[in-house]
PDB file of C-alpha atoms in Angstrom:
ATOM      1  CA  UNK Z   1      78.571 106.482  29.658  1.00 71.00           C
ATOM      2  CA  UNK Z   2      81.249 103.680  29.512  1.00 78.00           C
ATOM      3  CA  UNK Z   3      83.697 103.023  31.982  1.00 80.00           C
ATOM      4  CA  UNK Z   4      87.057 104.421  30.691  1.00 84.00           C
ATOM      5  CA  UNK Z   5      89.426 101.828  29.573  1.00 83.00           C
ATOM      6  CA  UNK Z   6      92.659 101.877  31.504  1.00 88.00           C
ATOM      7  CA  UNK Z   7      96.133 101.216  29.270  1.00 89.00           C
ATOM      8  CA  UNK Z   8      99.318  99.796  31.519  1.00 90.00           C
ATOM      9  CA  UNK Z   9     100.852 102.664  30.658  1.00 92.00           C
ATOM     10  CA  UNK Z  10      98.212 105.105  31.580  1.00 96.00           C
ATOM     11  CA  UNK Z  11      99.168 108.151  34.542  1.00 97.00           C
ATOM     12  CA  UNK Z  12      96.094 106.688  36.200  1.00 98.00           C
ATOM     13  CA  UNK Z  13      94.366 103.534  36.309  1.00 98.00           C
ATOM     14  CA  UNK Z  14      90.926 102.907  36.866  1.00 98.00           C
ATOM     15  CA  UNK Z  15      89.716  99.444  38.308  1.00 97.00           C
ATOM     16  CA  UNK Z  16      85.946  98.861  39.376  1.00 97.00           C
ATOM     17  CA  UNK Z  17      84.588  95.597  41.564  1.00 96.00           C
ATOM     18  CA  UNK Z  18      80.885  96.109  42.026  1.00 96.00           C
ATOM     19  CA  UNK Z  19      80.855  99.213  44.446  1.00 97.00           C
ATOM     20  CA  UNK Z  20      83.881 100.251  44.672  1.00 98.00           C
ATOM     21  CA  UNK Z  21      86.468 101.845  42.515  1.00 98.00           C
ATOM     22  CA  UNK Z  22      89.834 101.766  42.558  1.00 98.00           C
ATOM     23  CA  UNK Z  23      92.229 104.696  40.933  1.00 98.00           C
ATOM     24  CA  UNK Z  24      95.464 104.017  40.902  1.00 98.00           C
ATOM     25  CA  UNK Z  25      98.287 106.626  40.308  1.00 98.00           C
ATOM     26  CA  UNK Z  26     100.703 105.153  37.393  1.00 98.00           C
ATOM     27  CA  UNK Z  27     104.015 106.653  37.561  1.00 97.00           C
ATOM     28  CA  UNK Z  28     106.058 104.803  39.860  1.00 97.00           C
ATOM     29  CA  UNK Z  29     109.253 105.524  38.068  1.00 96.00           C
ATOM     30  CA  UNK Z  30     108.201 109.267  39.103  1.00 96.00           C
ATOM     31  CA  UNK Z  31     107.163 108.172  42.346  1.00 97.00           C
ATOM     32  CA  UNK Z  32     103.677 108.974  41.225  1.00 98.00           C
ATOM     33  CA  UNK Z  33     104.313 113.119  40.790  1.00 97.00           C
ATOM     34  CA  UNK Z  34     101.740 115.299  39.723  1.00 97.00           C
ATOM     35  CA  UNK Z  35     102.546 116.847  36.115  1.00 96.00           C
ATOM     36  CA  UNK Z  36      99.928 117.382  33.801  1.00 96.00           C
ATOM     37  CA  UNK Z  37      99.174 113.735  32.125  1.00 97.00           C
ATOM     38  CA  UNK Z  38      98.121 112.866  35.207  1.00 97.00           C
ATOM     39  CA  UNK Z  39      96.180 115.709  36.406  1.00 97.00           C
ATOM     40  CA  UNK Z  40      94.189 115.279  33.110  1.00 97.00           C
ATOM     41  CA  UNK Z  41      93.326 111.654  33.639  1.00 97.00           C
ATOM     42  CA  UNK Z  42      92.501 112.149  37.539  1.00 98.00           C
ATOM     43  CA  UNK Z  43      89.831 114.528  36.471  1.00 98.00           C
ATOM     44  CA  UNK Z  44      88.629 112.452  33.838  1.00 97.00           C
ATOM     45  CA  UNK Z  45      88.430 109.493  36.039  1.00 97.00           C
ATOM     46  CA  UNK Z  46      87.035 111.314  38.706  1.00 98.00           C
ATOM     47  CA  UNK Z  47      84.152 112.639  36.466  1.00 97.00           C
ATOM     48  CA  UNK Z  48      83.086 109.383  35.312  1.00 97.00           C
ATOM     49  CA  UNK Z  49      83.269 107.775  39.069  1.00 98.00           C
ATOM     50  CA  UNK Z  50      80.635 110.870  39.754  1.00 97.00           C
ATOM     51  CA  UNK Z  51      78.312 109.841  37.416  1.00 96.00           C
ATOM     52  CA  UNK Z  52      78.227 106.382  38.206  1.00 96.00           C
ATOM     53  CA  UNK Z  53      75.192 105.391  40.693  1.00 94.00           C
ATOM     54  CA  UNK Z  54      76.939 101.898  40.796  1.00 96.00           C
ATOM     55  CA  UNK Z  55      79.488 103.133  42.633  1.00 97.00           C
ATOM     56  CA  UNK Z  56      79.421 103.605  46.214  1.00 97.00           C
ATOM     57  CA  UNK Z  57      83.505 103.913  47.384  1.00 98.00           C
ATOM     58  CA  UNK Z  58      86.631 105.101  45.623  1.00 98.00           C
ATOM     59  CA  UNK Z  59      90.062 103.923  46.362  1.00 98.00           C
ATOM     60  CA  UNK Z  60      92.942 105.870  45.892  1.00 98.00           C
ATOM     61  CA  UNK Z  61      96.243 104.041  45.675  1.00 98.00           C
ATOM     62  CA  UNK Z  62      99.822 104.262  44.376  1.00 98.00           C
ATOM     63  CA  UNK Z  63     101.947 102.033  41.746  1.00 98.00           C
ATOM     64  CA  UNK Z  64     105.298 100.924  43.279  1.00 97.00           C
ATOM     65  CA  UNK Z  65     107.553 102.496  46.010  1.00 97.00           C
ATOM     66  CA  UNK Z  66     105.381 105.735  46.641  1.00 97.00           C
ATOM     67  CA  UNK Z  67     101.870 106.864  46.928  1.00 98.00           C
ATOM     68  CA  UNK Z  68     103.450 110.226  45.550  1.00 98.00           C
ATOM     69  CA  UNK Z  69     105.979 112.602  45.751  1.00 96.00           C
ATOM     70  CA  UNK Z  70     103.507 115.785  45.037  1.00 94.00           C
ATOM     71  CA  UNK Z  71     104.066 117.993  41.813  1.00 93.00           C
ATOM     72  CA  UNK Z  72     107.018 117.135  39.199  1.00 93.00           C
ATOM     73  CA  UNK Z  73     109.680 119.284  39.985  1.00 92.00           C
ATOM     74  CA  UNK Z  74     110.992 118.272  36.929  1.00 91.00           C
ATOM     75  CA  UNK Z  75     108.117 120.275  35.024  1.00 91.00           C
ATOM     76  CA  UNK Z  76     107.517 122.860  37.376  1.00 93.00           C
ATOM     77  CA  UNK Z  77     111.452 123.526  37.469  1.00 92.00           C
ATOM     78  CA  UNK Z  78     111.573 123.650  33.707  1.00 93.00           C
ATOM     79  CA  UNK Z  79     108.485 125.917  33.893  1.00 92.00           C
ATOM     80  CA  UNK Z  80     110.525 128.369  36.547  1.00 92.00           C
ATOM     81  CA  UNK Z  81     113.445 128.788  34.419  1.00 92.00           C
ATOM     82  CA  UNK Z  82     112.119 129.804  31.497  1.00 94.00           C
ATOM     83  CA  UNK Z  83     109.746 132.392  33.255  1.00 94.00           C
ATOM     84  CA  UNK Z  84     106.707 130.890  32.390  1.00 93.00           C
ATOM     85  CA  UNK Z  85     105.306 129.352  35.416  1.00 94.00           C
ATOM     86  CA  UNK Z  86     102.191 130.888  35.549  1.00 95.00           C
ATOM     87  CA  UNK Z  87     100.661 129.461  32.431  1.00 95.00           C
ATOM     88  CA  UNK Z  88     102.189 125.532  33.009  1.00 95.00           C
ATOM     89  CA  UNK Z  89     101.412 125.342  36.857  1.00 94.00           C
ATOM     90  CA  UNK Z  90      97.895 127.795  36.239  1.00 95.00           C
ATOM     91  CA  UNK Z  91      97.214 124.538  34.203  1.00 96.00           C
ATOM     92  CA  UNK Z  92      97.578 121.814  35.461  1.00 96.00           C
ATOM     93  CA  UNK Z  93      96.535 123.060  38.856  1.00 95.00           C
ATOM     94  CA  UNK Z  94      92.979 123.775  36.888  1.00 97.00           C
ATOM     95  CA  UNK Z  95      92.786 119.985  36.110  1.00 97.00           C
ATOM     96  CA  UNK Z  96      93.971 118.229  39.569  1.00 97.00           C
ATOM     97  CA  UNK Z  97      91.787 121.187  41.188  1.00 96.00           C
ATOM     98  CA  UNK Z  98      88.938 120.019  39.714  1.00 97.00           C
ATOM     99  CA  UNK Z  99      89.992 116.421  40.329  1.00 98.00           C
ATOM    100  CA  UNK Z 100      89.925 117.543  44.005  1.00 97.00           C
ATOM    101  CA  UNK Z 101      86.512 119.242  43.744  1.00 96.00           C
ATOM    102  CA  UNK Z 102      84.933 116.725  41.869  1.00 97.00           C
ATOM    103  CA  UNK Z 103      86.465 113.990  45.372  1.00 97.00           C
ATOM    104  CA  UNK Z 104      85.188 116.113  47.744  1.00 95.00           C
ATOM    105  CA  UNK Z 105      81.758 116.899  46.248  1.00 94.00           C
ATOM    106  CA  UNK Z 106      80.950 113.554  44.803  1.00 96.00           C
ATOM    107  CA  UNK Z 107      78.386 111.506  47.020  1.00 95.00           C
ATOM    108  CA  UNK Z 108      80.849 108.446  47.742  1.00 97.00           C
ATOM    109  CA  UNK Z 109      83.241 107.770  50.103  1.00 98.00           C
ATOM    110  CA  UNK Z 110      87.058 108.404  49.102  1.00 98.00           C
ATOM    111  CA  UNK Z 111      89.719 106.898  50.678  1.00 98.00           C
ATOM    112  CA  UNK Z 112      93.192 107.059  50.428  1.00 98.00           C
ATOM    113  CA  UNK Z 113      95.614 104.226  50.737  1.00 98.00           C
ATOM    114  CA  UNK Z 114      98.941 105.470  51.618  1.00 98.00           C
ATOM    115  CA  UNK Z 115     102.060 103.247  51.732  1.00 98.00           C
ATOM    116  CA  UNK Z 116     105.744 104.385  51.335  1.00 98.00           C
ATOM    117  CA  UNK Z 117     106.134 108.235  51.099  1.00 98.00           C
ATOM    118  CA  UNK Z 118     103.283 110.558  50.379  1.00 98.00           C
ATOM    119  CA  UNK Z 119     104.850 114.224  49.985  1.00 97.00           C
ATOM    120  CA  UNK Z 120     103.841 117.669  49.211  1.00 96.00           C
ATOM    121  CA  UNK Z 121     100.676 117.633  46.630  1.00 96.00           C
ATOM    122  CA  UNK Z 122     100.904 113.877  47.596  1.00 97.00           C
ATOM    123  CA  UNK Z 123     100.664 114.129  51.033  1.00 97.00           C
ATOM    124  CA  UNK Z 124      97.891 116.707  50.695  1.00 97.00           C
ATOM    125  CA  UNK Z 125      95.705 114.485  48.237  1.00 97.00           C
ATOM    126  CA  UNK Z 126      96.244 111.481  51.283  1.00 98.00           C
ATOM    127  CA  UNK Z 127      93.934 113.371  53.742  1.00 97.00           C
ATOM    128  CA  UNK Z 128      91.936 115.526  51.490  1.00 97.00           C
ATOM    129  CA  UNK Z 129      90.022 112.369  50.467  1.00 98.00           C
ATOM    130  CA  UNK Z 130      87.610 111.645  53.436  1.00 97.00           C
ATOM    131  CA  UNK Z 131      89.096 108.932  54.807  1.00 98.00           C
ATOM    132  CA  UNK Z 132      92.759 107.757  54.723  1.00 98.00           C
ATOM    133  CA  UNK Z 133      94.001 104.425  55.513  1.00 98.00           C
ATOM    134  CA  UNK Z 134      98.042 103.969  55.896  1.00 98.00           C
ATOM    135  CA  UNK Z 135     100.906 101.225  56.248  1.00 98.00           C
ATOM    136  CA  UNK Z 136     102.474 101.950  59.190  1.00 98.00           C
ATOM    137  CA  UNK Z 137     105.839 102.431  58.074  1.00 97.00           C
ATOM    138  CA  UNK Z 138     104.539 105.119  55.814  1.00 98.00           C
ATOM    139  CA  UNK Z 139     105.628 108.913  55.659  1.00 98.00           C
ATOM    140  CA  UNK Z 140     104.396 112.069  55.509  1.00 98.00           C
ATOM    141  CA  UNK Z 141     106.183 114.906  54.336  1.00 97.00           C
ATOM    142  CA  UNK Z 142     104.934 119.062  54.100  1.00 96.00           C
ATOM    143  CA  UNK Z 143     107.750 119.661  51.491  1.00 91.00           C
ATOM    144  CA  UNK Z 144     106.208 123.379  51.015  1.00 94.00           C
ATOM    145  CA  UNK Z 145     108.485 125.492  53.054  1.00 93.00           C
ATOM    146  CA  UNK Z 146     111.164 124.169  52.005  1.00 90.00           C
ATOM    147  CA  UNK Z 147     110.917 124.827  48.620  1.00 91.00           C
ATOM    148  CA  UNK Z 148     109.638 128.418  49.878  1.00 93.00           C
ATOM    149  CA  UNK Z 149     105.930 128.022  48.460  1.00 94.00           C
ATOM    150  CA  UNK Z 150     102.899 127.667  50.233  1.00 96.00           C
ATOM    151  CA  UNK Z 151     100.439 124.588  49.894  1.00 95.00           C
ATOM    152  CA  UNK Z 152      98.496 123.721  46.917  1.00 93.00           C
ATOM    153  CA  UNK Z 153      96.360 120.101  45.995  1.00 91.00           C
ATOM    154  CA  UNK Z 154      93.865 120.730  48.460  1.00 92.00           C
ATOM    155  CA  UNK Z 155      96.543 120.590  51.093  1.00 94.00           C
ATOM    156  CA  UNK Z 156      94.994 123.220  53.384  1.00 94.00           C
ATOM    157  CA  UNK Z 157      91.478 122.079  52.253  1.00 92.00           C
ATOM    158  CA  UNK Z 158      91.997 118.281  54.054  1.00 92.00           C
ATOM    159  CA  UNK Z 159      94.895 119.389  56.582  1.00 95.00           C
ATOM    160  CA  UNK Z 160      92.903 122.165  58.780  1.00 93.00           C
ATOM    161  CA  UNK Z 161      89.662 121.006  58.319  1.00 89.00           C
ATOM    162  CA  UNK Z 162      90.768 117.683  60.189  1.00 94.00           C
ATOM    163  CA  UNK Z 163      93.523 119.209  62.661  1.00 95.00           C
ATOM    164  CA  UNK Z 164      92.622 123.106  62.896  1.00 93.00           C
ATOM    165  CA  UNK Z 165      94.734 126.037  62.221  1.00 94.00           C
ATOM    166  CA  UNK Z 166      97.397 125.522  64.955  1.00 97.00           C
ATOM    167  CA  UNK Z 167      97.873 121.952  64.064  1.00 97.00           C
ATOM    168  CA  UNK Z 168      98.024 122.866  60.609  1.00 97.00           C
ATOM    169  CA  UNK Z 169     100.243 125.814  60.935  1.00 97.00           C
ATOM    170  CA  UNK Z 170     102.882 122.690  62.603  1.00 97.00           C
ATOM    171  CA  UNK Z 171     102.752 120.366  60.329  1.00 97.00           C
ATOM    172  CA  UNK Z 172     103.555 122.991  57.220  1.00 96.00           C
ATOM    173  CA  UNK Z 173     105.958 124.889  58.781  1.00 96.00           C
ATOM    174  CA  UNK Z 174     107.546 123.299  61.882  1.00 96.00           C
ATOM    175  CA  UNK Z 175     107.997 119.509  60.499  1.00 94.00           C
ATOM    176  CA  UNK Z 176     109.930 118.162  57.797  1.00 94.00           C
ATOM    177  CA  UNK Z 177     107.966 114.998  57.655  1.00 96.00           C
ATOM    178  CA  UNK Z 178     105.670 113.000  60.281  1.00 97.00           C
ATOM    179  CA  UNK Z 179     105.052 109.149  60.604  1.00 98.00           C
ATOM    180  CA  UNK Z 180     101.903 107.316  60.243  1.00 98.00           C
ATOM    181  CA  UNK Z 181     101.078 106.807  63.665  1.00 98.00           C
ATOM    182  CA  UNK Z 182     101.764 110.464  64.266  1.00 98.00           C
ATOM    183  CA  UNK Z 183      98.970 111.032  61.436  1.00 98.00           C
ATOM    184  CA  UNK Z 184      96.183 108.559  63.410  1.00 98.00           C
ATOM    185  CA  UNK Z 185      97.038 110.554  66.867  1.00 98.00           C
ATOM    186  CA  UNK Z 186      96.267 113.644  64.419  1.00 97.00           C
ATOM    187  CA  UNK Z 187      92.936 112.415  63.392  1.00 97.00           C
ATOM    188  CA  UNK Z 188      94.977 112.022  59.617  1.00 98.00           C
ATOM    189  CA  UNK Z 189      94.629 108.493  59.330  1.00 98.00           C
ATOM    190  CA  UNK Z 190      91.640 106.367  60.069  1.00 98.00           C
ATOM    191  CA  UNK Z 191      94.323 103.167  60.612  1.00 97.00           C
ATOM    192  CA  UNK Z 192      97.208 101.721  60.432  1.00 98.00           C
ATOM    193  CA  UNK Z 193      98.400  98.213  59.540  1.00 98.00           C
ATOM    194  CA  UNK Z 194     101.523  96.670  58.686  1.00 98.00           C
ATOM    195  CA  UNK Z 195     102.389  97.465  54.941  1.00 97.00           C
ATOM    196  CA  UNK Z 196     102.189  93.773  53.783  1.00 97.00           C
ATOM    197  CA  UNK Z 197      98.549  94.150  55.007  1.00 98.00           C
ATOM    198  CA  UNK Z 198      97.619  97.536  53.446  1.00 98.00           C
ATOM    199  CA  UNK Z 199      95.844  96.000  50.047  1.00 98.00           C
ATOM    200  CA  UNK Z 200      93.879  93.616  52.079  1.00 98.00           C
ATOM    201  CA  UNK Z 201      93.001  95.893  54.870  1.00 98.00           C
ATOM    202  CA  UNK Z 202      92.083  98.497  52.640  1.00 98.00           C
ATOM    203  CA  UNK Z 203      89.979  96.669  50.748  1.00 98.00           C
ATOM    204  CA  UNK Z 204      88.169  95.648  54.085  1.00 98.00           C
ATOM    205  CA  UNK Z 205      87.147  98.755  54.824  1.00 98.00           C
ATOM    206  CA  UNK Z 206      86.327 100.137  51.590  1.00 98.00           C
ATOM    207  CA  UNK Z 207      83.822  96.972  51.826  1.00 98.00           C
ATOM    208  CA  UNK Z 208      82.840  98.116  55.096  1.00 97.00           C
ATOM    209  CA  UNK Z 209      81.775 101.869  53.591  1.00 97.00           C
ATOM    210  CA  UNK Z 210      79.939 100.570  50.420  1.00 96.00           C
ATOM    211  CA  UNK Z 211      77.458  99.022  52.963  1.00 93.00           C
ATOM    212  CA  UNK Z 212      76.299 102.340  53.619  1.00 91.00           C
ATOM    213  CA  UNK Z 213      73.140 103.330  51.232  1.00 89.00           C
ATOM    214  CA  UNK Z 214      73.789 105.949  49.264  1.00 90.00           C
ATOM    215  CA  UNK Z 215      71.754 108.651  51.266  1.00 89.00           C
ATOM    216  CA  UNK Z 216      73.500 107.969  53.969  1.00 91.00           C
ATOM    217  CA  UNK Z 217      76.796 108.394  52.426  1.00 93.00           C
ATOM    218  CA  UNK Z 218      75.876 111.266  50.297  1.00 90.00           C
ATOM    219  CA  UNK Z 219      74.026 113.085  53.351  1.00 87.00           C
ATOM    220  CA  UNK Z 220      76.203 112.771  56.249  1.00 86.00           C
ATOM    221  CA  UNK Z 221      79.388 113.685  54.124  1.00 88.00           C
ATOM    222  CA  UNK Z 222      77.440 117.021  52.000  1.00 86.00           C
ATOM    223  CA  UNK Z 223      76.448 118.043  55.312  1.00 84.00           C
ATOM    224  CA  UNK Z 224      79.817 117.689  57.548  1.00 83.00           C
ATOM    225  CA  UNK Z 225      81.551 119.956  54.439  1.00 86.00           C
ATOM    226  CA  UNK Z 226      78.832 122.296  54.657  1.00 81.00           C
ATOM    227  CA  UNK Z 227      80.387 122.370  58.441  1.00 69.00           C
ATOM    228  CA  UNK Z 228      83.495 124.559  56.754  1.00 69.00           C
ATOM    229  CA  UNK Z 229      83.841 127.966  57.146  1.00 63.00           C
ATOM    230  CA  UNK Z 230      85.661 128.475  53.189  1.00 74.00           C
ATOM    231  CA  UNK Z 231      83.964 126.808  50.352  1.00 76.00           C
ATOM    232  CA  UNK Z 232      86.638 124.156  48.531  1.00 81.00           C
ATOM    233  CA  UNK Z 233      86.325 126.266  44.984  1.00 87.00           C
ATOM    234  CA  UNK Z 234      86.854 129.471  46.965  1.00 86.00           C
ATOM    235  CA  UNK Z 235      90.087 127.888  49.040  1.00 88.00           C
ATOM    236  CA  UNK Z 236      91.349 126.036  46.194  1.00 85.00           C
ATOM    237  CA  UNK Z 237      91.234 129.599  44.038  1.00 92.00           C
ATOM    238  CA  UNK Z 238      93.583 130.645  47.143  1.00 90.00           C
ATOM    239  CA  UNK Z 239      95.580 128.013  46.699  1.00 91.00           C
ATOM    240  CA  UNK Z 240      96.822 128.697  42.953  1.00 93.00           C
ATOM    241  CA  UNK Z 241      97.083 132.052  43.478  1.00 91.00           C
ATOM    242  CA  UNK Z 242      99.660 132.021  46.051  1.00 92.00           C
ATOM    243  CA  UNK Z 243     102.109 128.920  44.824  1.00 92.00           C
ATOM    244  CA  UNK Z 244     102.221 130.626  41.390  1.00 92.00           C
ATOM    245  CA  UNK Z 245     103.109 133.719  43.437  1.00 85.00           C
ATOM    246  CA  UNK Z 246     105.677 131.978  45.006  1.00 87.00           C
ATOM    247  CA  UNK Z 247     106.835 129.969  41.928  1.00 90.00           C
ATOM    248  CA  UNK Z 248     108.008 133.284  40.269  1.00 91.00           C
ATOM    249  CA  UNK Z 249     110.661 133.991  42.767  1.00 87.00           C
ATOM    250  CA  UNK Z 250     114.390 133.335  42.258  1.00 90.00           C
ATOM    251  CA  UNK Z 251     113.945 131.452  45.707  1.00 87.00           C
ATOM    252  CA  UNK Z 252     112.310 128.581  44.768  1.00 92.00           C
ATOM    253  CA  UNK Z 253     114.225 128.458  41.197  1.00 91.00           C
ATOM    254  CA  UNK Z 254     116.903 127.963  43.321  1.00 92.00           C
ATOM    255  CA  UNK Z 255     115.304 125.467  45.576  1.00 89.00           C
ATOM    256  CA  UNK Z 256     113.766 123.521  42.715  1.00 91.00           C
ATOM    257  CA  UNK Z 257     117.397 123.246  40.792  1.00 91.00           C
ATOM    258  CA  UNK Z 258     119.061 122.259  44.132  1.00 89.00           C
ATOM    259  CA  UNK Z 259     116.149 119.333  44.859  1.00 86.00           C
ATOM    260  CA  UNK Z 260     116.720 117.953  40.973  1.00 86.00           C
ATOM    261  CA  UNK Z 261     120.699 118.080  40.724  1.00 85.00           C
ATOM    262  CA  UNK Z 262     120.428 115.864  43.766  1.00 73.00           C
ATOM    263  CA  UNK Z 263     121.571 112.275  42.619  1.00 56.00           C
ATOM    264  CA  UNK Z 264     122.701 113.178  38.769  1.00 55.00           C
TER     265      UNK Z 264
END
């Protein structure tokens, strides 16, 4: 199958340089949100990337200020309003779900570069790859509770599989954002380097990975996951269930149309 041919205008890119591929979220103007373009490209991308022997290491990056903000609010808001949540965050949780599963189950090494913020869905896709790499100025921000939902992206998949339940429990509830070097001393964030160096350092160790043969890569990392106590379809099943719970209460309307006045 061909490699898929990225436009500039595409919700995700897709670059590849002998082992390694690079996937880069396109919506800086949205802060690279999550709304359903994208989620349908990501899983497209993501498929292809599986299938492709070639490719040893995937890169995960974002266009402009952000890595991203999480879900569009914008959408989702719209979606609250006129009472029909279920069936516009039911899909496009189906597609970036099964961009998640396809991550986590595919025998490469993914790795997140994170510079700027990466928030809610974002911040959840940053350490549900296995292996995140950050600027050091960069942020990390729950955004769940606030809203009054509960996490979805593979948040809880990546977040207590790395820090446990207690650790987990803190960062979703009890913090309104955490700081990069917070992340390494959480065992979030593989390293840190100064944001003008994030490209080049990234690159480094995605390098580094793809000189791992491919049993190596695709054994040790099917057989840490096994490790976990949920399966990923079975926890990411959870996951939609209880946001779209949560998405139907006048709460978060509320929530959501306070967060998007802001700065109109």
């Amino acid at each position: 199958m061909p490699a898929p041919v990225s436009k500039p205008d595409d919700p995700a890119l897709l670059r590849i340089d002998g082992a390694i591929a690079t996937i880069t979220l396109n919506r800086p103007a949205a802060f690279n949100s999550v709304n359903l373009a994208i989620a349908q490209k990501l899983e497209q991308l993501a498929s292809y990337i599986e299938g492709d022997d070639a490719i040893k290491v995937v890169v995960i990056e974002g266009e402009g200020r952000a890595f991203s903000a999480g879900g569009d609010l914008q959408t989702i808001g719209a979606a609250a309003e006129a009472n029909n949540v279920t069936p516009v965050v039911g899909e496009l949780l189906k597609h970036y779900h099964a961009f998640i599963e396809i991550i986590r189950r595919m025998p490469k090494i993914s790795l997140s570069s994170v510079h700027g913020s990466a928030a809610g869905a974002g911040m959840g896709l940053a350490f549900v790859t296995d292996l995140c790499i950050a600027a050091d100025d960069a942020k990390f921000t729950p955004a769940y509770a606030k809203i009054g939902v509960s996490p979805d992206g593979g948040s809880t998949v990546g977040i207590v599989g790395t820090v446990g339940s207690r650790r987990a429990l803190q960062i979703f509830l009890a913090e309104d954002s955490f700081t990069a070097q917070q992340a390494y001393e959480w065992g979030l964030v593989v390293k840190t380097v100064p944001a003008t160096e994030l490209k080049a350092a990234t690159r480094r160790l995605a390098e580094r990975l793809a000189q791992n043969p491919p049993a190596a890569i695709s054994g040790t990392k099917s057989l840490i996951y096994a490790a976990a106590t949920t399966p990923v379809k079975q926890q990411l099943d959870a996951e939609e269930h209880k946001i779209i719970m949560a998405m139907n209460t006048e709460e978060f309307r509320l929530a959501v149309k306070k967060f998007t006045s802001k700065g109109k």
